[in-house]
Amino acid sequence: MTAVLDQVKNVAYTGVGVNLVVTDAIIGREVPAPKAVTEHAATARAKGTEALTGLRGRTEPLAAKVVERLPEQVADAVDTGRKAAWGFLGIDAPKPTAPKAAKKATKKA
């Protein structure tokens, strides 16, 4: 879990640095982002997206179980908020795996 947090921190620090370079360019200094900064930002973004995608894949099934136990109105609000948060981060929902779905279907039958 600390690896995920370290990657998220790396992405955040890179984002702040890139924003400062962009702000300088906007106010007239026209400081182009060095190639190394651009490459580092792209790498940090890819690592952060990968880490958050893995995190979402592990937490979505647990969150779904918790939401099932909540009253309907609360569950709807929580579900809407979760989807909005992940959408804001740009992380796609994990795709359900077929073997688990098949196991659940056979248990119910």
mmCIF file of C-alpha atoms in Angstrom:
data_model
loop_
_atom_site.group_PDB
_atom_site.id
_atom_site.type_symbol
_atom_site.label_atom_id
_atom_site.label_comp_id
_atom_site.label_asym_id
_atom_site.label_seq_id
_atom_site.Cartn_x
_atom_site.Cartn_y
_atom_site.Cartn_z
ATOM 1 C CA MET A 1 0.000 0.000 0.000
ATOM 2 C CA THR A 2 2.903 2.357 0.687
ATOM 3 C CA ALA A 3 4.127 1.816 -2.863
ATOM 4 C CA VAL A 4 0.772 3.055 -4.140
ATOM 5 C CA LEU A 5 0.922 6.093 -1.869
ATOM 6 C CA ASP A 6 4.486 6.850 -2.968
ATOM 7 C CA GLN A 7 3.423 6.697 -6.607
ATOM 8 C CA VAL A 8 0.437 8.957 -5.971
ATOM 9 C CA LYS A 9 2.705 11.441 -4.149
ATOM 10 C CA ASN A 10 5.142 11.331 -7.073
ATOM 11 C CA VAL A 11 2.319 12.122 -9.483
ATOM 12 C CA ALA A 12 1.116 14.973 -7.262
ATOM 13 C CA TYR A 13 4.565 16.544 -6.947
ATOM 14 C CA THR A 14 5.111 16.256 -10.685
ATOM 15 C CA GLY A 15 1.724 17.840 -11.327
ATOM 16 C CA VAL A 16 2.582 20.782 -9.090
ATOM 17 C CA GLY A 17 5.929 21.265 -10.843
ATOM 18 C CA VAL A 18 4.377 21.138 -14.291
ATOM 19 C CA ASN A 19 1.691 23.607 -13.185
ATOM 20 C CA LEU A 20 4.381 26.056 -12.073
ATOM 21 C CA VAL A 21 6.132 25.817 -15.446
ATOM 22 C CA VAL A 22 2.818 26.330 -17.241
ATOM 23 C CA THR A 23 1.937 29.289 -15.020
ATOM 24 C CA ASP A 24 5.292 30.905 -15.770
ATOM 25 C CA ALA A 25 4.681 30.444 -19.494
ATOM 26 C CA ILE A 26 1.205 31.946 -19.247
ATOM 27 C CA ILE A 27 2.287 35.076 -17.408
ATOM 28 C CA GLY A 28 4.791 35.917 -20.128
ATOM 29 C CA ARG A 29 8.071 34.351 -19.184
ATOM 30 C CA GLU A 30 7.571 31.703 -21.842
ATOM 31 C CA VAL A 31 9.632 29.074 -20.096
ATOM 32 C CA PRO A 32 9.320 25.898 -22.126
ATOM 33 C CA ALA A 33 9.155 22.684 -20.164
ATOM 34 C CA PRO A 34 12.459 20.849 -20.464
ATOM 35 C CA LYS A 35 12.304 17.487 -22.193
ATOM 36 C CA ALA A 36 13.302 15.709 -18.974
ATOM 37 C CA VAL A 37 10.364 17.267 -17.103
ATOM 38 C CA THR A 38 7.948 16.260 -19.846
ATOM 39 C CA GLU A 39 9.269 12.693 -19.876
ATOM 40 C CA HIS A 40 9.194 12.480 -16.076
ATOM 41 C CA ALA A 41 5.625 13.790 -15.999
ATOM 42 C CA ALA A 42 4.526 11.205 -18.567
ATOM 43 C CA THR A 43 6.219 8.403 -16.630
ATOM 44 C CA ALA A 44 4.730 9.574 -13.327
ATOM 45 C CA ARG A 45 1.269 9.833 -14.881
ATOM 46 C CA ALA A 46 1.530 6.292 -16.294
ATOM 47 C CA LYS A 47 2.724 4.866 -12.967
ATOM 48 C CA GLY A 48 0.045 6.747 -11.038
ATOM 49 C CA THR A 49 -2.699 5.584 -13.387
ATOM 50 C CA GLU A 50 -1.448 2.004 -13.148
ATOM 51 C CA ALA A 51 -1.355 2.160 -9.344
ATOM 52 C CA LEU A 52 -4.834 3.699 -9.086
ATOM 53 C CA THR A 53 -6.261 1.191 -11.565
ATOM 54 C CA GLY A 54 -4.891 -1.640 -9.434
ATOM 55 C CA LEU A 55 -6.249 0.001 -6.300
ATOM 56 C CA ARG A 56 -9.694 0.373 -7.850
ATOM 57 C CA GLY A 57 -9.646 -3.238 -9.008
ATOM 58 C CA ARG A 58 -8.974 -4.393 -5.451
ATOM 59 C CA THR A 59 -11.382 -2.031 -3.684
ATOM 60 C CA GLU A 60 -14.428 -2.087 -5.977
ATOM 61 C CA PRO A 61 -15.631 -5.575 -4.928
ATOM 62 C CA LEU A 62 -15.308 -4.627 -1.258
ATOM 63 C CA ALA A 63 -17.049 -1.294 -1.770
ATOM 64 C CA ALA A 64 -19.880 -3.032 -3.620
ATOM 65 C CA LYS A 65 -20.405 -5.386 -0.669
ATOM 66 C CA VAL A 66 -20.539 -2.446 1.751
ATOM 67 C CA VAL A 67 -22.977 -0.524 -0.462
ATOM 68 C CA GLU A 68 -25.297 -3.562 -0.606
ATOM 69 C CA ARG A 69 -25.757 -3.326 3.170
ATOM 70 C CA LEU A 70 -26.654 0.372 3.198
ATOM 71 C CA PRO A 71 -30.177 1.795 2.973
ATOM 72 C CA GLU A 72 -31.185 2.433 -0.639
ATOM 73 C CA GLN A 73 -30.912 6.241 -0.575
ATOM 74 C CA VAL A 74 -27.532 6.167 1.152
ATOM 75 C CA ALA A 75 -26.294 3.434 -1.174
ATOM 76 C CA ASP A 76 -27.295 5.478 -4.218
ATOM 77 C CA ALA A 77 -25.475 8.547 -2.882
ATOM 78 C CA VAL A 78 -22.347 6.557 -2.034
ATOM 79 C CA ASP A 79 -22.369 4.834 -5.423
ATOM 80 C CA THR A 80 -22.789 8.145 -7.244
ATOM 81 C CA GLY A 81 -19.974 9.711 -5.234
ATOM 82 C CA ARG A 82 -17.637 6.775 -5.832
ATOM 83 C CA LYS A 83 -18.264 6.859 -9.572
ATOM 84 C CA ALA A 84 -17.755 10.629 -9.683
ATOM 85 C CA ALA A 85 -14.477 10.393 -7.751
ATOM 86 C CA TRP A 86 -13.066 7.671 -9.990
ATOM 87 C CA GLY A 87 -14.288 9.562 -13.053
ATOM 88 C CA PHE A 88 -12.524 12.698 -11.842
ATOM 89 C CA LEU A 89 -9.316 10.706 -11.501
ATOM 90 C CA GLY A 90 -9.846 9.221 -14.961
ATOM 91 C CA ILE A 91 -9.649 5.623 -13.784
ATOM 92 C CA ASP A 92 -11.883 3.178 -15.647
ATOM 93 C CA ALA A 93 -13.971 0.617 -13.792
ATOM 94 C CA PRO A 94 -12.420 -2.838 -13.621
ATOM 95 C CA LYS A 95 -13.841 -5.402 -15.990
ATOM 96 C CA PRO A 96 -15.598 -8.280 -14.232
ATOM 97 C CA THR A 97 -13.881 -11.608 -14.604
ATOM 98 C CA ALA A 98 -15.867 -14.439 -16.144
ATOM 99 C CA PRO A 99 -14.806 -17.258 -13.750
ATOM 100 C CA LYS A 100 -16.232 -15.505 -10.685
ATOM 101 C CA ALA A 101 -19.502 -14.792 -12.466
ATOM 102 C CA ALA A 102 -19.775 -18.441 -13.463
ATOM 103 C CA LYS A 103 -19.137 -19.581 -9.876
ATOM 104 C CA LYS A 104 -21.857 -17.264 -8.533
ATOM 105 C CA ALA A 105 -24.333 -18.513 -11.128
ATOM 106 C CA THR A 106 -23.719 -22.153 -10.208
ATOM 107 C CA LYS A 107 -24.073 -21.429 -6.482
ATOM 108 C CA LYS A 108 -27.513 -19.846 -6.977
ATOM 109 C CA ALA A 109 -28.804 -22.681 -9.162
#
